[in-house]
XYZ file of C-alpha atoms in Angstrom:
124
model
C 101.182 127.839 125.559
C 100.390 125.377 127.872
C 102.326 122.621 129.582
C 100.584 120.661 128.310
C 99.381 122.600 124.997
C 103.821 121.942 124.600
C 103.150 117.908 126.131
C 100.215 116.755 123.401
C 103.126 118.843 120.298
C 105.830 117.207 121.415
C 104.085 113.923 122.303
C 102.199 113.643 118.771
C 105.198 115.123 116.536
C 107.353 111.837 118.328
C 104.556 110.061 117.358
C 104.124 111.559 113.580
C 108.824 111.009 113.588
C 108.800 107.410 114.285
C 105.743 106.172 111.755
C 107.666 108.124 108.854
C 111.512 106.345 109.488
C 109.706 102.665 110.256
C 108.087 103.466 107.404
C 111.162 104.300 105.436
C 112.723 101.404 107.005
C 109.748 99.129 105.343
C 109.724 100.229 101.993
C 113.104 100.534 101.807
C 113.740 96.150 102.728
C 111.253 95.886 100.734
C 112.587 96.811 97.690
C 115.944 96.088 97.964
C 115.111 92.572 99.009
C 112.541 91.779 95.666
C 114.820 93.731 93.387
C 118.417 92.620 91.247
C 119.566 91.674 87.674
C 120.427 88.275 86.934
C 120.452 86.808 82.904
C 118.435 84.580 81.245
C 120.083 80.933 81.238
C 117.764 78.650 78.863
C 118.172 79.023 75.565
C 114.911 80.432 74.668
C 112.242 81.255 77.228
C 109.018 83.543 76.519
C 108.292 86.057 77.940
C 104.017 86.424 79.385
C 101.567 88.664 80.671
C 100.670 86.439 84.209
C 102.892 84.253 85.449
C 101.244 80.933 83.450
C 101.894 78.359 80.510
C 98.647 79.653 78.762
C 98.906 83.619 78.833
C 99.868 85.338 75.602
C 103.451 85.671 75.104
C 104.740 89.028 75.100
C 108.290 88.064 73.278
C 111.338 85.304 73.393
C 114.442 85.660 75.832
C 117.638 84.007 74.181
C 120.293 83.355 76.665
C 122.554 85.296 78.261
C 120.192 88.670 77.910
C 119.429 90.275 81.034
C 116.890 90.635 83.569
C 116.565 93.600 85.312
C 113.483 92.249 88.053
C 111.308 92.771 90.297
C 109.359 89.697 91.638
C 109.502 86.306 92.622
C 105.533 84.512 91.669
C 104.229 81.188 92.783
C 101.065 80.419 90.744
C 100.422 76.773 89.020
C 103.014 75.245 91.226
C 105.833 77.144 89.131
C 108.455 80.177 90.193
C 107.531 82.661 87.725
C 110.657 85.617 87.773
C 108.881 89.432 86.883
C 109.894 92.314 85.627
C 112.311 93.413 81.747
C 113.927 91.587 79.497
C 116.710 93.409 77.586
C 116.693 91.083 74.274
C 121.021 91.068 73.168
C 119.904 90.906 69.522
C 117.855 94.083 68.802
C 118.226 96.087 71.971
C 114.231 95.396 72.609
C 112.728 95.555 76.307
C 109.376 93.619 77.082
C 108.136 93.769 80.281
C 106.800 90.157 82.027
C 106.796 86.742 83.131
C 108.886 84.356 83.073
C 109.801 80.589 84.579
C 111.654 81.082 87.474
C 114.356 77.890 86.147
C 115.422 80.542 83.034
C 115.758 82.926 85.220
C 117.006 82.204 88.574
C 118.213 85.651 90.301
C 119.119 83.290 93.229
C 121.914 82.298 91.125
C 123.671 79.550 92.640
C 120.131 78.324 94.953
C 117.705 75.930 93.056
C 115.191 77.773 94.203
C 113.243 80.768 95.456
C 112.434 80.668 99.670
C 109.330 78.422 100.507
C 106.797 80.507 101.466
C 104.923 79.407 104.383
C 101.219 77.985 104.875
C 99.221 79.044 107.790
C 99.194 76.504 109.411
C 95.653 75.120 111.415
C 94.711 74.567 114.963
C 92.914 71.246 116.255
C 91.098 71.537 119.814
C 92.052 68.735 121.214
């Protein structure tokens, strides 16, 4: 094997190892930041199929029911928590969207971090 081939293989192996490491770090950071547990804080909260007040109701979660959430979504000027609600009354698990005020994963903060919108630059 020539020196040129060895160098090519070493560089290729290094790039592959770096790509695997970077993708693993990105995945881990996303999963840790977007998942967790909280509880329903309202007297009753509708669990919906989509983050919308007109979406189909899958069930009702009551105060103290556990929520394993995996993301927060902003839609129709409201924030929604998506995850699985485990009801204390019957142990049933219902997966869907709950209005953020009733399933606040960032307690004691009042609202989730703002979504940054792109700034439009006008030439001038």
